[in-house]
Amino acid sequence: MSTSNELEEVDRIIAMLTYQRAQLTQTSDLQKTLLSPIRKLPPGIMSEIFRFANWEVDPYQR
């Protein structure tokens, strides 16, 4: 195998591993989001929190 072919193969492997890393990172981020403490609150409590939220006030003017 020539040096050029070996380099092409290494580049192909690097590209594949980079893609796999991105996919695993995305999956990990999604799992962290799903396990977030806010998701453990019962829906009724979340409803109450959002019921009292004032959506018409600019948060920087509070």
Short mmCIF file of N, CA and C in Angstrom, two decimals:
data_model
loop_
_atom_site.label_atom_id
_atom_site.label_comp_id
_atom_site.label_asym_id
_atom_site.label_seq_id
_atom_site.Cartn_x
_atom_site.Cartn_y
_atom_site.Cartn_z
N MET A 1 0.85 -1.17 0.00
CA MET A 1 0.00 0.00 0.00
C MET A 1 0.90 1.24 0.00
N SER A 2 0.60 2.17 -0.86
CA SER A 2 1.42 3.37 -0.96
C SER A 2 1.10 4.33 0.19
N THR A 3 2.02 5.23 0.40
CA THR A 3 1.85 6.23 1.46
C THR A 3 0.60 7.06 1.22
N SER A 4 0.35 7.41 -0.02
CA SER A 4 -0.84 8.19 -0.36
C SER A 4 -2.11 7.44 0.00
N ASN A 5 -2.16 6.16 -0.31
CA ASN A 5 -3.33 5.35 0.01
C ASN A 5 -3.51 5.21 1.53
N GLU A 6 -2.40 5.06 2.22
CA GLU A 6 -2.48 4.96 3.68
C GLU A 6 -3.02 6.25 4.29
N LEU A 7 -2.56 7.38 3.78
CA LEU A 7 -3.05 8.67 4.28
C LEU A 7 -4.54 8.83 3.99
N GLU A 8 -4.98 8.42 2.82
CA GLU A 8 -6.41 8.49 2.49
C GLU A 8 -7.22 7.62 3.44
N GLU A 9 -6.70 6.45 3.76
CA GLU A 9 -7.40 5.54 4.67
C GLU A 9 -7.46 6.15 6.08
N VAL A 10 -6.37 6.73 6.52
CA VAL A 10 -6.35 7.37 7.84
C VAL A 10 -7.33 8.54 7.87
N ASP A 11 -7.36 9.34 6.81
CA ASP A 11 -8.32 10.46 6.73
C ASP A 11 -9.75 9.95 6.77
N ARG A 12 -10.03 8.84 6.11
CA ARG A 12 -11.37 8.27 6.10
C ARG A 12 -11.75 7.82 7.51
N ILE A 13 -10.82 7.18 8.19
CA ILE A 13 -11.08 6.71 9.55
C ILE A 13 -11.30 7.89 10.50
N ILE A 14 -10.49 8.94 10.35
CA ILE A 14 -10.65 10.13 11.19
C ILE A 14 -12.02 10.75 10.96
N ALA A 15 -12.44 10.85 9.71
CA ALA A 15 -13.76 11.41 9.41
C ALA A 15 -14.87 10.57 10.04
N MET A 16 -14.74 9.25 9.95
CA MET A 16 -15.74 8.36 10.53
C MET A 16 -15.78 8.51 12.06
N LEU A 17 -14.63 8.57 12.69
CA LEU A 17 -14.57 8.72 14.14
C LEU A 17 -15.09 10.08 14.59
N THR A 18 -14.81 11.12 13.81
CA THR A 18 -15.33 12.45 14.12
C THR A 18 -16.85 12.45 14.07
N TYR A 19 -17.41 11.80 13.06
CA TYR A 19 -18.87 11.70 12.93
C TYR A 19 -19.45 10.92 14.12
N GLN A 20 -18.83 9.80 14.46
CA GLN A 20 -19.31 9.00 15.59
C GLN A 20 -19.25 9.79 16.89
N ARG A 21 -18.19 10.56 17.06
CA ARG A 21 -18.06 11.39 18.27
C ARG A 21 -19.18 12.42 18.35
N ALA A 22 -19.49 13.05 17.22
CA ALA A 22 -20.57 14.04 17.20
C ALA A 22 -21.90 13.39 17.54
N GLN A 23 -22.14 12.19 17.02
CA GLN A 23 -23.39 11.48 17.30
C GLN A 23 -23.47 11.12 18.79
N LEU A 24 -22.39 10.63 19.35
CA LEU A 24 -22.38 10.26 20.76
C LEU A 24 -22.55 11.49 21.66
N THR A 25 -21.93 12.59 21.28
CA THR A 25 -22.09 13.83 22.04
C THR A 25 -23.54 14.29 22.02
N GLN A 26 -24.16 14.22 20.86
CA GLN A 26 -25.57 14.61 20.73
C GLN A 26 -26.46 13.71 21.59
N THR A 27 -26.22 12.41 21.55
CA THR A 27 -26.99 11.47 22.36
C THR A 27 -26.78 11.74 23.85
N SER A 28 -25.55 11.99 24.24
CA SER A 28 -25.25 12.28 25.64
C SER A 28 -25.95 13.55 26.10
N ASP A 29 -25.92 14.59 25.27
CA ASP A 29 -26.59 15.84 25.63
C ASP A 29 -28.09 15.63 25.78
N LEU A 30 -28.68 14.84 24.91
CA LEU A 30 -30.11 14.56 24.99
C LEU A 30 -30.43 13.81 26.28
N GLN A 31 -29.60 12.83 26.62
CA GLN A 31 -29.84 12.06 27.85
C GLN A 31 -29.70 12.94 29.08
N LYS A 32 -28.75 13.85 29.08
CA LYS A 32 -28.59 14.77 30.21
C LYS A 32 -29.83 15.65 30.35
N THR A 33 -30.36 16.10 29.22
CA THR A 33 -31.56 16.93 29.24
C THR A 33 -32.74 16.15 29.81
N LEU A 34 -32.89 14.91 29.39
CA LEU A 34 -34.01 14.10 29.85
C LEU A 34 -33.91 13.78 31.34
N LEU A 35 -32.70 13.74 31.86
CA LEU A 35 -32.50 13.43 33.28
C LEU A 35 -32.42 14.69 34.14
N SER A 36 -32.64 15.82 33.54
CA SER A 36 -32.57 17.10 34.24
C SER A 36 -33.54 17.11 35.42
N PRO A 37 -33.16 17.72 36.54
CA PRO A 37 -34.04 17.76 37.72
C PRO A 37 -35.41 18.38 37.45
N ILE A 38 -35.50 19.34 36.56
CA ILE A 38 -36.79 19.98 36.29
C ILE A 38 -37.79 18.97 35.74
N ARG A 39 -37.32 17.96 35.06
CA ARG A 39 -38.21 16.95 34.50
C ARG A 39 -38.78 16.03 35.58
N LYS A 40 -38.20 16.07 36.77
CA LYS A 40 -38.68 15.21 37.85
C LYS A 40 -39.85 15.84 38.60
N LEU A 41 -40.12 17.12 38.33
CA LEU A 41 -41.26 17.77 38.99
C LEU A 41 -42.57 17.25 38.40
N PRO A 42 -43.56 17.03 39.25
CA PRO A 42 -44.86 16.58 38.75
C PRO A 42 -45.47 17.65 37.83
N PRO A 43 -46.22 17.22 36.82
CA PRO A 43 -46.83 18.16 35.88
C PRO A 43 -47.68 19.23 36.57
N GLY A 44 -48.36 18.88 37.66
CA GLY A 44 -49.18 19.85 38.36
C GLY A 44 -48.37 21.01 38.91
N ILE A 45 -47.21 20.72 39.44
CA ILE A 45 -46.34 21.77 39.98
C ILE A 45 -45.82 22.65 38.84
N MET A 46 -45.44 22.02 37.74
CA MET A 46 -44.98 22.80 36.58
C MET A 46 -46.10 23.71 36.08
N SER A 47 -47.31 23.21 36.06
CA SER A 47 -48.46 24.02 35.62
C SER A 47 -48.62 25.24 36.51
N GLU A 48 -48.49 25.05 37.82
CA GLU A 48 -48.62 26.17 38.76
C GLU A 48 -47.51 27.20 38.54
N ILE A 49 -46.31 26.73 38.32
CA ILE A 49 -45.19 27.65 38.08
C ILE A 49 -45.48 28.51 36.86
N PHE A 50 -45.89 27.87 35.77
CA PHE A 50 -46.15 28.62 34.54
C PHE A 50 -47.41 29.46 34.64
N ARG A 51 -48.34 29.07 35.47
CA ARG A 51 -49.56 29.86 35.65
C ARG A 51 -49.24 31.21 36.28
N PHE A 52 -48.26 31.22 37.18
CA PHE A 52 -47.89 32.46 37.86
C PHE A 52 -46.85 33.27 37.10
N ALA A 53 -46.31 32.72 36.05
CA ALA A 53 -45.33 33.47 35.26
C ALA A 53 -46.02 34.62 34.53
N ASN A 54 -45.40 35.75 34.54
CA ASN A 54 -45.96 36.92 33.86
C ASN A 54 -45.22 37.07 32.54
N TRP A 55 -45.83 36.61 31.47
CA TRP A 55 -45.18 36.56 30.16
C TRP A 55 -45.17 37.92 29.47
N GLU A 56 -45.91 38.88 29.99
CA GLU A 56 -46.01 40.18 29.33
C GLU A 56 -44.98 41.18 29.83
N VAL A 57 -44.28 40.87 30.89
CA VAL A 57 -43.30 41.79 31.47
C VAL A 57 -41.92 41.44 30.93
N ASP A 58 -41.21 42.46 30.51
CA ASP A 58 -39.84 42.27 30.05
C ASP A 58 -39.00 41.85 31.26
N PRO A 59 -38.30 40.70 31.19
CA PRO A 59 -37.54 40.23 32.36
C PRO A 59 -36.47 41.21 32.82
N TYR A 60 -36.03 42.10 31.95
CA TYR A 60 -35.00 43.06 32.32
C TYR A 60 -35.58 44.27 33.06
N GLN A 61 -36.91 44.37 33.08
CA GLN A 61 -37.55 45.48 33.78
C GLN A 61 -38.09 45.07 35.15
N ARG A 62 -37.89 43.82 35.55
CA ARG A 62 -38.39 43.33 36.84
C ARG A 62 -37.55 43.81 37.97
#
